[in-house]
PDB file of C-alpha atoms in Angstrom:
ATOM      1  CA  UNK A   1      97.894 109.184  94.381  1.00  0.00           C
ATOM      2  CA  UNK A   2      99.734 106.644  96.119  1.00  0.00           C
ATOM      3  CA  UNK A   3     102.744 104.970  94.261  1.00  0.00           C
ATOM      4  CA  UNK A   4     101.592 101.418  94.479  1.00  0.00           C
ATOM      5  CA  UNK A   5      98.430 102.244  92.823  1.00  0.00           C
ATOM      6  CA  UNK A   6     100.293 102.678  89.537  1.00  0.00           C
ATOM      7  CA  UNK A   7     100.578  99.468  87.101  1.00  0.00           C
ATOM      8  CA  UNK A   8     104.264  98.752  88.141  1.00  0.00           C
ATOM      9  CA  UNK A   9     105.464  95.599  86.473  1.00  0.00           C
ATOM     10  CA  UNK A  10     102.672  95.869  83.785  1.00  0.00           C
ATOM     11  CA  UNK A  11     103.372  95.906  80.162  1.00  0.00           C
ATOM     12  CA  UNK A  12     102.537  99.129  78.142  1.00  0.00           C
ATOM     13  CA  UNK A  13     100.037  98.317  75.602  1.00  0.00           C
ATOM     14  CA  UNK A  14      99.441 101.574  73.814  1.00  0.00           C
ATOM     15  CA  UNK A  15     100.170 105.401  74.033  1.00  0.00           C
ATOM     16  CA  UNK A  16      97.457 107.780  72.952  1.00  0.00           C
ATOM     17  CA  UNK A  17      98.067 111.502  72.472  1.00  0.00           C
ATOM     18  CA  UNK A  18      96.018 114.659  71.883  1.00  0.00           C
ATOM     19  CA  UNK A  19      98.202 117.401  70.352  1.00  0.00           C
ATOM     20  CA  UNK A  20      97.606 120.923  71.065  1.00  0.00           C
ATOM     21  CA  UNK A  21      96.431 122.486  67.798  1.00  0.00           C
ATOM     22  CA  UNK A  22      96.823 126.135  68.868  1.00  0.00           C
ATOM     23  CA  UNK A  23     100.557 125.727  69.815  1.00  0.00           C
ATOM     24  CA  UNK A  24     102.430 127.300  66.941  1.00  0.00           C
ATOM     25  CA  UNK A  25     105.970 125.805  66.866  1.00  0.00           C
ATOM     26  CA  UNK A  26     108.215 122.737  65.689  1.00  0.00           C
ATOM     27  CA  UNK A  27     108.081 121.368  69.218  1.00  0.00           C
ATOM     28  CA  UNK A  28     105.579 118.726  70.426  1.00  0.00           C
ATOM     29  CA  UNK A  29     102.980 120.190  72.664  1.00  0.00           C
ATOM     30  CA  UNK A  30     100.159 117.860  74.091  1.00  0.00           C
ATOM     31  CA  UNK A  31      96.788 118.625  75.594  1.00  0.00           C
ATOM     32  CA  UNK A  32      96.594 114.910  76.774  1.00  0.00           C
ATOM     33  CA  UNK A  33      98.832 111.862  76.990  1.00  0.00           C
ATOM     34  CA  UNK A  34      97.498 108.470  78.008  1.00  0.00           C
ATOM     35  CA  UNK A  35      99.730 105.371  78.815  1.00  0.00           C
ATOM     36  CA  UNK A  36      97.559 102.425  78.419  1.00  0.00           C
ATOM     37  CA  UNK A  37      98.309  99.137  80.160  1.00  0.00           C
ATOM     38  CA  UNK A  38      96.018  96.083  80.521  1.00  0.00           C
ATOM     39  CA  UNK A  39      92.694  97.312  82.097  1.00  0.00           C
ATOM     40  CA  UNK A  40      94.518 100.579  83.202  1.00  0.00           C
ATOM     41  CA  UNK A  41      95.444 103.890  81.737  1.00  0.00           C
ATOM     42  CA  UNK A  42      97.770 106.574  83.230  1.00  0.00           C
ATOM     43  CA  UNK A  43      96.532 110.085  81.837  1.00  0.00           C
ATOM     44  CA  UNK A  44      98.612 113.279  81.997  1.00  0.00           C
ATOM     45  CA  UNK A  45      97.100 116.478  81.270  1.00  0.00           C
ATOM     46  CA  UNK A  46      98.473 120.193  81.744  1.00  0.00           C
ATOM     47  CA  UNK A  47      97.079 122.604  84.167  1.00  0.00           C
ATOM     48  CA  UNK A  48      97.707 125.616  82.507  1.00  0.00           C
ATOM     49  CA  UNK A  49      97.117 128.014  85.146  1.00  0.00           C
ATOM     50  CA  UNK A  50     100.161 126.541  87.552  1.00  0.00           C
ATOM     51  CA  UNK A  51     102.254 124.928  84.546  1.00  0.00           C
ATOM     52  CA  UNK A  52     101.728 121.511  86.414  1.00  0.00           C
ATOM     53  CA  UNK A  53     100.969 118.155  85.269  1.00  0.00           C
ATOM     54  CA  UNK A  54      97.888 116.324  86.547  1.00  0.00           C
ATOM     55  CA  UNK A  55      98.102 112.618  86.825  1.00  0.00           C
ATOM     56  CA  UNK A  56      94.775 110.480  86.709  1.00  0.00           C
ATOM     57  CA  UNK A  57      94.500 106.722  86.639  1.00  0.00           C
ATOM     58  CA  UNK A  58      91.395 104.733  85.145  1.00  0.00           C
ATOM     59  CA  UNK A  59      90.917 101.238  86.076  1.00  0.00           C
ATOM     60  CA  UNK A  60      89.014  98.395  84.527  1.00  0.00           C
ATOM     61  CA  UNK A  61      88.422 100.042  81.112  1.00  0.00           C
ATOM     62  CA  UNK A  62      88.423  98.526  77.871  1.00  0.00           C
ATOM     63  CA  UNK A  63      90.903 100.190  75.435  1.00  0.00           C
ATOM     64  CA  UNK A  64      90.775  99.189  71.867  1.00  0.00           C
ATOM     65  CA  UNK A  65      91.554 100.606  68.466  1.00  0.00           C
ATOM     66  CA  UNK A  66      94.254 103.051  69.827  1.00  0.00           C
ATOM     67  CA  UNK A  67      96.681 104.377  67.160  1.00  0.00           C
ATOM     68  CA  UNK A  68      99.971 104.591  69.002  1.00  0.00           C
ATOM     69  CA  UNK A  69     102.315 107.315  67.502  1.00  0.00           C
ATOM     70  CA  UNK A  70     105.275 105.810  65.574  1.00  0.00           C
ATOM     71  CA  UNK A  71     107.646 107.415  67.887  1.00  0.00           C
ATOM     72  CA  UNK A  72     106.176 105.610  71.026  1.00  0.00           C
ATOM     73  CA  UNK A  73     106.147 102.251  69.431  1.00  0.00           C
ATOM     74  CA  UNK A  74     109.719 101.238  70.768  1.00  0.00           C
ATOM     75  CA  UNK A  75     108.184 101.344  74.134  1.00  0.00           C
ATOM     76  CA  UNK A  76     105.309  98.994  73.608  1.00  0.00           C
ATOM     77  CA  UNK A  77     105.686  95.787  75.380  1.00  0.00           C
ATOM     78  CA  UNK A  78     108.010  97.153  78.103  1.00  0.00           C
ATOM     79  CA  UNK A  79     107.264  96.721  81.738  1.00  0.00           C
ATOM     80  CA  UNK A  80     106.704  99.933  83.823  1.00  0.00           C
ATOM     81  CA  UNK A  81     109.323  99.459  86.729  1.00  0.00           C
ATOM     82  CA  UNK A  82     109.204 102.926  88.409  1.00  0.00           C
ATOM     83  CA  UNK A  83     107.010 106.119  88.164  1.00  0.00           C
ATOM     84  CA  UNK A  84     108.153 109.231  89.991  1.00  0.00           C
ATOM     85  CA  UNK A  85     106.063 112.307  90.307  1.00  0.00           C
ATOM     86  CA  UNK A  86     108.447 115.263  90.900  1.00  0.00           C
ATOM     87  CA  UNK A  87     107.817 118.482  92.518  1.00  0.00           C
ATOM     88  CA  UNK A  88     109.854 121.720  92.081  1.00  0.00           C
ATOM     89  CA  UNK A  89     110.930 123.986  94.854  1.00  0.00           C
ATOM     90  CA  UNK A  90     107.764 125.850  94.964  1.00  0.00           C
ATOM     91  CA  UNK A  91     105.709 122.505  95.536  1.00  0.00           C
ATOM     92  CA  UNK A  92     104.234 122.305  91.872  1.00  0.00           C
ATOM     93  CA  UNK A  93     104.104 118.769  90.395  1.00  0.00           C
ATOM     94  CA  UNK A  94     105.840 119.543  87.207  1.00  0.00           C
ATOM     95  CA  UNK A  95     107.626 116.437  86.114  1.00  0.00           C
ATOM     96  CA  UNK A  96     106.690 112.742  85.899  1.00  0.00           C
ATOM     97  CA  UNK A  97     109.459 110.167  85.078  1.00  0.00           C
ATOM     98  CA  UNK A  98     108.518 106.529  83.787  1.00  0.00           C
ATOM     99  CA  UNK A  99     111.256 103.820  83.953  1.00  0.00           C
ATOM    100  CA  UNK A 100     111.244 100.635  82.272  1.00  0.00           C
TER     101      UNK A 100
END
């Protein structure tokens, strides 16, 4: 995915998460995290076999009735200024950094 396809300069409208129900720990573990902007969503999902993060973007979708977790609410209304997709030394995409 090319960086200029991301919704740079757009306000975050909602965050949707799906927790991993099988993970037995006090830490957060997600099956899916979706950052929702106007008409666009960036979805992060784990690739279990390689311990990577898959990034997908969906455009022109109507997102409504999203229940943003309390711990994400401070980010709502902030503009996405930078998005870095990082690769480790082995070439695996294992980190994504959002910057406001």
